[in-house]
mmCIF file of C-alpha atoms in Angstrom:
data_model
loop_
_atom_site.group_PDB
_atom_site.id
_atom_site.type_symbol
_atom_site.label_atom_id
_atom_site.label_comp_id
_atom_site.label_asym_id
_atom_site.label_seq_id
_atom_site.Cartn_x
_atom_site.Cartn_y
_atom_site.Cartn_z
ATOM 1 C CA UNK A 1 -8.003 33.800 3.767
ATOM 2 C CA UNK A 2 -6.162 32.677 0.884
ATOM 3 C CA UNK A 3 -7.527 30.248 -2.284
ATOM 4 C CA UNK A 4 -6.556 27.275 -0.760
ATOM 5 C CA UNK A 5 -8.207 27.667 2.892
ATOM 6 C CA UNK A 6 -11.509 28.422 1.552
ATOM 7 C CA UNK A 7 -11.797 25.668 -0.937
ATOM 8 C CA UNK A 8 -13.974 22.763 0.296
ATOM 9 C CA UNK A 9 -12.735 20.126 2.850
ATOM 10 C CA UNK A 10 -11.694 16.760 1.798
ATOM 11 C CA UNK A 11 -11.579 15.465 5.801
ATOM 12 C CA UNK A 12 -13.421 16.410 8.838
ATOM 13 C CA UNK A 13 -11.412 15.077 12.283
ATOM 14 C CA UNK A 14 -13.122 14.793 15.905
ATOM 15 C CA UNK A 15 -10.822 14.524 18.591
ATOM 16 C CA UNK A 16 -12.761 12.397 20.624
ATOM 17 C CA UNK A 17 -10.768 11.400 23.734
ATOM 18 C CA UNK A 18 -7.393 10.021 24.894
ATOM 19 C CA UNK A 19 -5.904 7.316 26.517
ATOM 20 C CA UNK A 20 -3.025 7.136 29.187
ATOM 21 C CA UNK A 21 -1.081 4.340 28.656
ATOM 22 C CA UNK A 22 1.297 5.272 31.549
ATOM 23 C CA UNK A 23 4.327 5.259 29.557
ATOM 24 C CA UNK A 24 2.704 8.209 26.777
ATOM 25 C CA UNK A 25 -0.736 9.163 26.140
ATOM 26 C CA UNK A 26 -2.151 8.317 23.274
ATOM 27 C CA UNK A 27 -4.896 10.959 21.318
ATOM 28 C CA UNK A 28 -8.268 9.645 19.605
ATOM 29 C CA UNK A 29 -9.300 10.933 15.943
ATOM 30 C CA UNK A 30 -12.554 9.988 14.681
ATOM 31 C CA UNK A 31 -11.847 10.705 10.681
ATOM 32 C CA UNK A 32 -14.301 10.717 7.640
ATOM 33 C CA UNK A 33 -13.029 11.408 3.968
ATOM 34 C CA UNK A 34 -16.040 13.355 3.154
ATOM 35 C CA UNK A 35 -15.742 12.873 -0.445
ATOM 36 C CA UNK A 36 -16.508 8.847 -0.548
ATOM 37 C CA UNK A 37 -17.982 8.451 3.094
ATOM 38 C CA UNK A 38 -15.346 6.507 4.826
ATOM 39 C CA UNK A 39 -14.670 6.609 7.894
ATOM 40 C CA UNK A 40 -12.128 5.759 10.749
ATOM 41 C CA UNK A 41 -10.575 5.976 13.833
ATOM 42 C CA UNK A 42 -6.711 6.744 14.811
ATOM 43 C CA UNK A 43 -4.853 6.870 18.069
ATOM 44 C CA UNK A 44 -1.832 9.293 17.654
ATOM 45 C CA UNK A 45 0.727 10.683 20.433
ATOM 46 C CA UNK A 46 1.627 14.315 20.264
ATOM 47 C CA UNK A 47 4.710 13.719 19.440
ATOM 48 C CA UNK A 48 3.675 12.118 16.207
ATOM 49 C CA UNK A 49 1.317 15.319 15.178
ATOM 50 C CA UNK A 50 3.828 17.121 16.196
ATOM 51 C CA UNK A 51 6.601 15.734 13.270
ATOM 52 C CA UNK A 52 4.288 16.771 10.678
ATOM 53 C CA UNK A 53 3.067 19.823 11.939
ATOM 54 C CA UNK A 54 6.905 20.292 11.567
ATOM 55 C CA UNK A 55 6.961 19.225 8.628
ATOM 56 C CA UNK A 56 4.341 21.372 7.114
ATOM 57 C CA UNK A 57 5.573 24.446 8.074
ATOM 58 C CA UNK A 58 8.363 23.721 5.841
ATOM 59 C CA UNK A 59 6.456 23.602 2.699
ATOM 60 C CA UNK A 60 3.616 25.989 3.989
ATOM 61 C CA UNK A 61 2.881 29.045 5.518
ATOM 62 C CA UNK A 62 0.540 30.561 7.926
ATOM 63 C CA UNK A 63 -0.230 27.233 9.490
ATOM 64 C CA UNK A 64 -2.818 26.979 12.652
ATOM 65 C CA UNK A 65 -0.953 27.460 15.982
ATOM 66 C CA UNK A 66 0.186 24.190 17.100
ATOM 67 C CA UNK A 67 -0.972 22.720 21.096
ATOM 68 C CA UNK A 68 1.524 23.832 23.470
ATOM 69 C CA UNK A 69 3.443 21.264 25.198
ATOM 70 C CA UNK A 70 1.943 22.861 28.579
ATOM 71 C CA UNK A 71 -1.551 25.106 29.368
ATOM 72 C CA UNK A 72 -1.751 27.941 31.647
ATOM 73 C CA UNK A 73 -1.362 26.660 35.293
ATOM 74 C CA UNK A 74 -4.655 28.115 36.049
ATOM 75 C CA UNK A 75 -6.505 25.551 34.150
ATOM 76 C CA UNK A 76 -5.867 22.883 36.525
ATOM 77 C CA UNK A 77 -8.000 24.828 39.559
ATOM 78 C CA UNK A 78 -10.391 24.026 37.327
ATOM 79 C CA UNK A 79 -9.609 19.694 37.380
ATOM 80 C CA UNK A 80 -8.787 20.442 33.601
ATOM 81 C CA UNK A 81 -5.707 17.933 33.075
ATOM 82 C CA UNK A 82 -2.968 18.344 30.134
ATOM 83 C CA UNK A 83 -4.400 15.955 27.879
ATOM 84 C CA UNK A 84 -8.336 17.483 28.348
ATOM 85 C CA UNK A 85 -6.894 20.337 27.558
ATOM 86 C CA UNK A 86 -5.407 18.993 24.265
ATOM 87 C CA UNK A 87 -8.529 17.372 23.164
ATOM 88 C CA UNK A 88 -10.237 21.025 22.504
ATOM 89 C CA UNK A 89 -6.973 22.153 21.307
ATOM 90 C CA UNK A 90 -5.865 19.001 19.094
ATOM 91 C CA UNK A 91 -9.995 19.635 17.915
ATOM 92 C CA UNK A 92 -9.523 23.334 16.885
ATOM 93 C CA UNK A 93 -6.274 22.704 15.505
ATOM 94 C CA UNK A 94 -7.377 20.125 12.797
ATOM 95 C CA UNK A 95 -10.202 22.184 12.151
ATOM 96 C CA UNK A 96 -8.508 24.715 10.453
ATOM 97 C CA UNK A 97 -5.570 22.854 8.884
ATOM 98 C CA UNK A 98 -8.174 20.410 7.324
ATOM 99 C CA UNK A 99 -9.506 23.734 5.373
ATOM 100 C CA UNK A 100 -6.322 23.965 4.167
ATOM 101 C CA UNK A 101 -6.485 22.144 0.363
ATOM 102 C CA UNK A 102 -2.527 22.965 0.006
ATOM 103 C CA UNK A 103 -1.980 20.825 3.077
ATOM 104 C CA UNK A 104 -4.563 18.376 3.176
ATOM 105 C CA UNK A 105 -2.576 17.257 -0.033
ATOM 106 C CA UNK A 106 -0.116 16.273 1.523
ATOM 107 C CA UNK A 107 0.607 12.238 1.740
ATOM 108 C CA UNK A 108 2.835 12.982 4.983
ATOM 109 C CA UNK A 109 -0.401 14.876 6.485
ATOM 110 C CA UNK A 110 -3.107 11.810 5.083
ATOM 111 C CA UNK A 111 -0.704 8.978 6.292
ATOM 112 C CA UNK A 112 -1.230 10.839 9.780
ATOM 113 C CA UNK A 113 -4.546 10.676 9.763
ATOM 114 C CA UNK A 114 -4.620 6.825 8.912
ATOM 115 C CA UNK A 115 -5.393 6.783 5.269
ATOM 116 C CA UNK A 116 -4.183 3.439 3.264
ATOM 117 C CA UNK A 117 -3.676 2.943 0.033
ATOM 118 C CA UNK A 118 -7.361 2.117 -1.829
ATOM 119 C CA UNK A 119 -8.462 -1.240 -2.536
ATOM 120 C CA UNK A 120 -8.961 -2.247 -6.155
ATOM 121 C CA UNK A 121 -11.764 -1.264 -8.158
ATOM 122 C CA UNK A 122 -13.598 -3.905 -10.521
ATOM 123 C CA UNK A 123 -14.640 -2.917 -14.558
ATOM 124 C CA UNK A 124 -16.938 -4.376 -17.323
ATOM 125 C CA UNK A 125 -17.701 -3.291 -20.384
ATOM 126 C CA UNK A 126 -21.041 -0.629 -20.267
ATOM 127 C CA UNK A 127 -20.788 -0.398 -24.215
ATOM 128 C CA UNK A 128 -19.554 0.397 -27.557
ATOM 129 C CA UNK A 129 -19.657 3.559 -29.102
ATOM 130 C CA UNK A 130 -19.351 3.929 -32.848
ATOM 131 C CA UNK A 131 -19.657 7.345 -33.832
ATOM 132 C CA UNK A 132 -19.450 6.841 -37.595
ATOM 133 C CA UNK A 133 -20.604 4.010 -39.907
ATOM 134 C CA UNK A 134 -17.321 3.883 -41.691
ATOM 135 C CA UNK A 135 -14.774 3.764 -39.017
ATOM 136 C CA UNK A 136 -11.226 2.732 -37.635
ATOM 137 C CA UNK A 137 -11.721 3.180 -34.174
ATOM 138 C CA UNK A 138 -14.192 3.099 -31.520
ATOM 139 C CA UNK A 139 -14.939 4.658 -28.172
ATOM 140 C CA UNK A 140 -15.457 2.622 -25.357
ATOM 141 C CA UNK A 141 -17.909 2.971 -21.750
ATOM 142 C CA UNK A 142 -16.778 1.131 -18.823
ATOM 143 C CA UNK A 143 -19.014 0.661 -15.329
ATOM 144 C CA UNK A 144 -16.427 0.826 -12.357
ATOM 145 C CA UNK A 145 -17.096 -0.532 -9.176
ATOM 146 C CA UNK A 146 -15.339 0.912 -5.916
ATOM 147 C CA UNK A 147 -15.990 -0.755 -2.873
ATOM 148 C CA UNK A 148 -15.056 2.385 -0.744
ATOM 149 C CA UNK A 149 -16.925 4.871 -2.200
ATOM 150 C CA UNK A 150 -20.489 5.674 -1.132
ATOM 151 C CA UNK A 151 -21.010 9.442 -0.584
ATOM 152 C CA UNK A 152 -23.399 10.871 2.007
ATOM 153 C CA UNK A 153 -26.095 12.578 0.970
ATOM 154 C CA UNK A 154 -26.452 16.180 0.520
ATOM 155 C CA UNK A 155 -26.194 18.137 3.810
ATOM 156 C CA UNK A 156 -25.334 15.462 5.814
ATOM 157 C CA UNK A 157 -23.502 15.732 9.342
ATOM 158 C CA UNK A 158 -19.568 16.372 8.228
ATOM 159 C CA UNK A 159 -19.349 13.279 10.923
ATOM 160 C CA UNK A 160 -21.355 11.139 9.232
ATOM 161 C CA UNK A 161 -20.293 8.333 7.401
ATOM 162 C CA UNK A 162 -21.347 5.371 5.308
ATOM 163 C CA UNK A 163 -18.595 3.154 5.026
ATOM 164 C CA UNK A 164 -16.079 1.853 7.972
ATOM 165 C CA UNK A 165 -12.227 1.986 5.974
ATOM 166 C CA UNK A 166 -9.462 4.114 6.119
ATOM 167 C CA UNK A 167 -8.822 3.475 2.229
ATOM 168 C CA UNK A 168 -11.287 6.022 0.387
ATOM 169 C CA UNK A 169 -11.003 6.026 -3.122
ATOM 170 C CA UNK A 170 -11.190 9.633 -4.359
ATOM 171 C CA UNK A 171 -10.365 8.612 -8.520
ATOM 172 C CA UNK A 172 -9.884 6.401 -10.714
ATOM 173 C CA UNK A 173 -7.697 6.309 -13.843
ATOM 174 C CA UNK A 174 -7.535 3.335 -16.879
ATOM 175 C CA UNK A 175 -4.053 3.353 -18.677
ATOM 176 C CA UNK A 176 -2.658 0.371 -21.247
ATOM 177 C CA UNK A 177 -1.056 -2.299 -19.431
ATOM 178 C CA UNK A 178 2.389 -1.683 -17.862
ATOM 179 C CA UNK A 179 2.294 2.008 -18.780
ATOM 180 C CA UNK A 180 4.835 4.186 -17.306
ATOM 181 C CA UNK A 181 3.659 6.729 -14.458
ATOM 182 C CA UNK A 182 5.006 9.227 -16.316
ATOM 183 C CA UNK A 183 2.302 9.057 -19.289
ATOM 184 C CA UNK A 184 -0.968 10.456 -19.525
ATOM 185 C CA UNK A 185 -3.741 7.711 -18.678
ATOM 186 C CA UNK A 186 -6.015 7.088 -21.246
ATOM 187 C CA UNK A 187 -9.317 8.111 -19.374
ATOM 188 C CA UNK A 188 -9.747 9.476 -15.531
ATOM 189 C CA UNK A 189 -12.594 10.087 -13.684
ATOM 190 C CA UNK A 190 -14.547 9.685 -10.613
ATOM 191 C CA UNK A 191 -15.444 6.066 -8.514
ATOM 192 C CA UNK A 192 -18.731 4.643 -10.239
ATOM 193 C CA UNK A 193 -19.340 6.914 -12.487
ATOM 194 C CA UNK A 194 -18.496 5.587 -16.492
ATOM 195 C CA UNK A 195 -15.483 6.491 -17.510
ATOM 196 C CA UNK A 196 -15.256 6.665 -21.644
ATOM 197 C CA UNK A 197 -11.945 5.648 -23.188
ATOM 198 C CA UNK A 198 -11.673 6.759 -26.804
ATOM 199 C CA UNK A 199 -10.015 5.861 -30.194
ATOM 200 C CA UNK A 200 -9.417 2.178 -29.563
ATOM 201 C CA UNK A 201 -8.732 0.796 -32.792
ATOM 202 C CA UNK A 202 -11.005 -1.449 -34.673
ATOM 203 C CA UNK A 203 -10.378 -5.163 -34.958
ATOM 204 C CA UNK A 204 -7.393 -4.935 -32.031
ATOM 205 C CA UNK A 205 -7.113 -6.240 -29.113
ATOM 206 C CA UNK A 206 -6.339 -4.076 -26.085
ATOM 207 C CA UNK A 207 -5.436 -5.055 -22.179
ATOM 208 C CA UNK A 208 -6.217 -2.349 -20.025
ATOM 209 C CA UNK A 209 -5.104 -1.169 -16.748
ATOM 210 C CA UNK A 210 -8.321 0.352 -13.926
ATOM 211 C CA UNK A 211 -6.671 1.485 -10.771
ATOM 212 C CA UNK A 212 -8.001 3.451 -7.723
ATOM 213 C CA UNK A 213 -5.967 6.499 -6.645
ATOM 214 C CA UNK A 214 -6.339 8.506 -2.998
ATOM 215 C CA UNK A 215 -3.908 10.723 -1.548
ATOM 216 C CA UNK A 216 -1.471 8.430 -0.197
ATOM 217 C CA UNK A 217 -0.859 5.504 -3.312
ATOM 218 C CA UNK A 218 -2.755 3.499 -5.984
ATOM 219 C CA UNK A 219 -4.505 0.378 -5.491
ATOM 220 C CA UNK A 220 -2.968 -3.096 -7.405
ATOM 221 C CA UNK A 221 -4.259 -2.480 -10.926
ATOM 222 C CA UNK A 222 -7.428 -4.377 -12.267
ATOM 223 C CA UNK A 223 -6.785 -6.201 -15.786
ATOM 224 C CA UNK A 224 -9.570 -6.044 -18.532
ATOM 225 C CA UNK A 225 -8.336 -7.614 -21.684
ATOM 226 C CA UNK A 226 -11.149 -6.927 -24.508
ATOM 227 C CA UNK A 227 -10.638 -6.703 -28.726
ATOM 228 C CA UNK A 228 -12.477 -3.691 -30.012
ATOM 229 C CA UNK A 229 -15.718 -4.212 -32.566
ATOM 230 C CA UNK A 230 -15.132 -4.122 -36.321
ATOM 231 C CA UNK A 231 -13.087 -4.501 -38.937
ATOM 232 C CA UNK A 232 -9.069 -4.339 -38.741
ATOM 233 C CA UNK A 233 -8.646 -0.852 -40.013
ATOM 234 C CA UNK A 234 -4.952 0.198 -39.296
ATOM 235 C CA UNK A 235 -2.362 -0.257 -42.087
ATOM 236 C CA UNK A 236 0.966 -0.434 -40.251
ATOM 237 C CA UNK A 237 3.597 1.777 -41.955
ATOM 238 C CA UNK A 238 7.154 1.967 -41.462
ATOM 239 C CA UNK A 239 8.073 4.259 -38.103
ATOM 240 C CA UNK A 240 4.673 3.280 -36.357
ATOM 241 C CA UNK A 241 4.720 3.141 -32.556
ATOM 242 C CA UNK A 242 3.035 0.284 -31.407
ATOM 243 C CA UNK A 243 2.620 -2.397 -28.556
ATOM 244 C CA UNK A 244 3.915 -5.361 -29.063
ATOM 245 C CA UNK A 245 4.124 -9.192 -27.271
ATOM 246 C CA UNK A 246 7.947 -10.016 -26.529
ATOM 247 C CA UNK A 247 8.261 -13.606 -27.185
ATOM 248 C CA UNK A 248 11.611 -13.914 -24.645
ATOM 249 C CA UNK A 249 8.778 -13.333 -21.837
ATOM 250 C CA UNK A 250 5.250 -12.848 -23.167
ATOM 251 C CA UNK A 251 4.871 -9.407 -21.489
ATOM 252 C CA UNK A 252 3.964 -6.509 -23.994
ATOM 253 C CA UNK A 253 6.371 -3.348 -24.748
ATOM 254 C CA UNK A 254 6.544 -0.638 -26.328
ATOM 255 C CA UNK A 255 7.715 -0.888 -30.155
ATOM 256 C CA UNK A 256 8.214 0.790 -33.425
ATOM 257 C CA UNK A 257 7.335 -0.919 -36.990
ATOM 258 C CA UNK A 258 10.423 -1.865 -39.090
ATOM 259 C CA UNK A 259 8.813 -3.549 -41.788
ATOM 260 C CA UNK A 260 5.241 -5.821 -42.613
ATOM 261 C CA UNK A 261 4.169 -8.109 -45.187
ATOM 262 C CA UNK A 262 0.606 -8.669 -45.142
ATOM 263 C CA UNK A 263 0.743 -12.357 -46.775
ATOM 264 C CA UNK A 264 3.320 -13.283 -44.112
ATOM 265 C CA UNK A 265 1.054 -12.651 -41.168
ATOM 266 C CA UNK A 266 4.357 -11.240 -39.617
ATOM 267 C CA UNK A 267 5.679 -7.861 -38.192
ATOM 268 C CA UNK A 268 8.934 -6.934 -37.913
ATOM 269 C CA UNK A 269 9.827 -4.468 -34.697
ATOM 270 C CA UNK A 270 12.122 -2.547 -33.313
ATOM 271 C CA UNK A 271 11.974 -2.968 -29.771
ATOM 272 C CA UNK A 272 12.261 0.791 -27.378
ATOM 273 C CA UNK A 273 13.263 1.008 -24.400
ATOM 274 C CA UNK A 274 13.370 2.371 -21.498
ATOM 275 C CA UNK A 275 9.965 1.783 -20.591
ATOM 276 C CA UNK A 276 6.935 0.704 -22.525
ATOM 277 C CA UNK A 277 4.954 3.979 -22.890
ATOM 278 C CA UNK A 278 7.692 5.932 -20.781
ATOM 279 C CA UNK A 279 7.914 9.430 -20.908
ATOM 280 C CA UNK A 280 11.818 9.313 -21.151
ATOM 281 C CA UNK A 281 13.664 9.115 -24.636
ATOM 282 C CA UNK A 282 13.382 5.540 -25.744
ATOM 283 C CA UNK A 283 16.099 4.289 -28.163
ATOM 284 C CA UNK A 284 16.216 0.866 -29.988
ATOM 285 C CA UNK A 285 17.291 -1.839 -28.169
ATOM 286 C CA UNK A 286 20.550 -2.320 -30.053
ATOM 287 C CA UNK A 287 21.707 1.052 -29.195
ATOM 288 C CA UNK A 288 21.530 0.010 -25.899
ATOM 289 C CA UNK A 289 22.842 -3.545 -25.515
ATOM 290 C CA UNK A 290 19.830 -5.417 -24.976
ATOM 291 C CA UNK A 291 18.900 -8.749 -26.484
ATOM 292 C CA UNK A 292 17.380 -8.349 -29.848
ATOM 293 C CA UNK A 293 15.662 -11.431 -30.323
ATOM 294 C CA UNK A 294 12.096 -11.891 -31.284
ATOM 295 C CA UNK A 295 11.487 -9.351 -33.363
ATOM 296 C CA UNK A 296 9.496 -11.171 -35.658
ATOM 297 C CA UNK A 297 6.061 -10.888 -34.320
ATOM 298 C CA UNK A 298 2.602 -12.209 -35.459
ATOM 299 C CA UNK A 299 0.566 -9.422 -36.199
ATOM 300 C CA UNK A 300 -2.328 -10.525 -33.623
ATOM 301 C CA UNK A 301 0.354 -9.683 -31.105
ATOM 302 C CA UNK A 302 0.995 -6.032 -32.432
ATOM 303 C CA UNK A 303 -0.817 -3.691 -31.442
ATOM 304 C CA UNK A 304 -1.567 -0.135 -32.664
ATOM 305 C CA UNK A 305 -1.903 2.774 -30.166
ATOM 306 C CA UNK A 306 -5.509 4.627 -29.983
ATOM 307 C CA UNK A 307 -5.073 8.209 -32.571
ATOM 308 C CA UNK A 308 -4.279 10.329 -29.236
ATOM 309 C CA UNK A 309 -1.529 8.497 -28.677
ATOM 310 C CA UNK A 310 0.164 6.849 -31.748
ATOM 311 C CA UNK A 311 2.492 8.634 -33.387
ATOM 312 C CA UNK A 312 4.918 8.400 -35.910
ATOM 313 C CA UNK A 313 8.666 8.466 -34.172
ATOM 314 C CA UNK A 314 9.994 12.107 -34.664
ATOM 315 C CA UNK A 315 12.913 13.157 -36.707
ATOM 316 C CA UNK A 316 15.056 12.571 -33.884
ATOM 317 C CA UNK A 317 13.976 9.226 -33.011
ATOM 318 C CA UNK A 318 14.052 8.065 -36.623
ATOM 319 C CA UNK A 319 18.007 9.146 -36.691
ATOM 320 C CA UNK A 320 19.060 6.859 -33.375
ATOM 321 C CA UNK A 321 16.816 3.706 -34.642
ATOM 322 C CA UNK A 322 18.462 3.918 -38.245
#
């Protein structure tokens, strides 16, 4: 066996019956995500296991053989109809592709066996952490609270469950609000467990993004806005990313520092685009066309990026903003 097919399973599936609905017969899956204890049941037609059976064996090899679309005649002496005979089959079958962690990864596979995206998770603040008397930033502890995530115990039947939903939440990330995909979240980790997110700076105000992930989607994002202990520590300098409110719609994007005088109370910004936070190249908005209004923003509504993520713009950067 390779890597994959011996690594531990994230599903167990019990093909439990069938039912003829004249017309096509329909299979029975009792399914628990073994990870968060959910559990389920899905009625599927062969047909429909068999698209993404076919659909597997594009992207992987040495799949389990698939049911037969007839048995050995001989069978039926025994009163064994085609559909009994695909229970035990349809039973062995998932029982080894579910081994299979290449597979199982799969959203084409997961959608099959009924999972949905996760519900939303709910956050609070745990605490502060303030690692050094004199300090800029601060680290901070949030509880999360997923509603579809309660683990058996230890050595429990693989058919057990303690939770009825098809929308397990396997992890859960917390990223700045309207973040691109493509960027790294600030903190990841597992459903209630703390998850620390570090370097906020001191004195700012930060609205952060919690959301559930499972193998299929993310769950609608849940909004903590919070302003971190302490004293206003960052001195904003020239070339400073930053994220800033957009008067033309109140949303915040991402932004570099043009200028700031202190006894104003105002920054002036150059606003990026594509994306707030995107992973693309961003340019200035007047290289590309867009409305350049508003740049002059109160510095309560600029704010700087936590050290593992704020950056001066590169060389490169500072040549198409100038």
């Amino acid at each position: 066996m390779d890597e994959e097919q011996e690594a531990p399973s994230t599903f167990s599936a019990f093909c439990t019956g069938f039912q003829d609905n004249g017309s096509h017969v329909e299979y029975i899956f009792h399914i628990v995500h073994l990870q968060s204890g959910c559990a389920w049941k899905v009625r599927r037609r062969y047909s429909q296991i068999l698209l993404v059976h076919d659909f597997l064996s594009g992207c992987a090899d040495n799949l389990p053989a698939f049911p037969p679309k007839a048995f050995q005649s001989w069978s039926l002496l025994f009163g064994e109809s085609l559909p009994v005979q695909r229970v035990s089959a349809f039973q062995e079958y998932f029982r080894q592709l579910l081994s299979r962690q290449d597979v199982v990864a799969k959203p084409q596979l997961q959608q099959l066996l009924g999972v949905e995206r996760p519900p939303p998770v709910t956050a609070s603040i745990r605490r502060w952490i303030v690692e050094t008397p004199v300090h800029s930033t601060v680290d901070l502890e949030l509880d999360i609270c997923a509603d579809t995530f309660s683990p058996p115990d230890e050595g429990s039947s693989p058919y057990e469950s303690t939770s009825t939903s098809c929308a397990p939440t396997e992890s859960v990330l917390v990223q700045w609000k309207g973040a691109s995909p493509e960027h790294d979240p600030l903190a990841s980790g597992k459903p209630n467990e703390p998850i620390c997110v570090r370097g906020l700076p001191c004195g700012e105000e930060a609205v952060l993004e919690v959301i559930a992930l499972n193998g299929v989607g993310k769950s609608e994002p849940f909004e903590l806005q919070l302003i971190a202990p302490g004293e206003r520590q960052v001195v904003l300098e020239p070339g400073m990313r930053v994220r800033a409110v957009w008067a033309g719609n109140g949303t915040t994007y991402d932004a570099v520092v043009h200028s700031y005088q202190r006894d104003s109370g105002y920054v002036l910004v150059d606003w990026l685009r594509p994306a707030p936070l995107s992973g693309e190249k961003l340019k200035c908005v007047c290289e590309v066309g867009d409305d350049t209004d508003h740049r002059l923003v109160a510095r309560s509504c600029v704010h700087p990026l936590p050290e593992d993520t704020s950056q001066v713009l590169s060389d490169e950067e500072e040549l198409g903003r100038n």
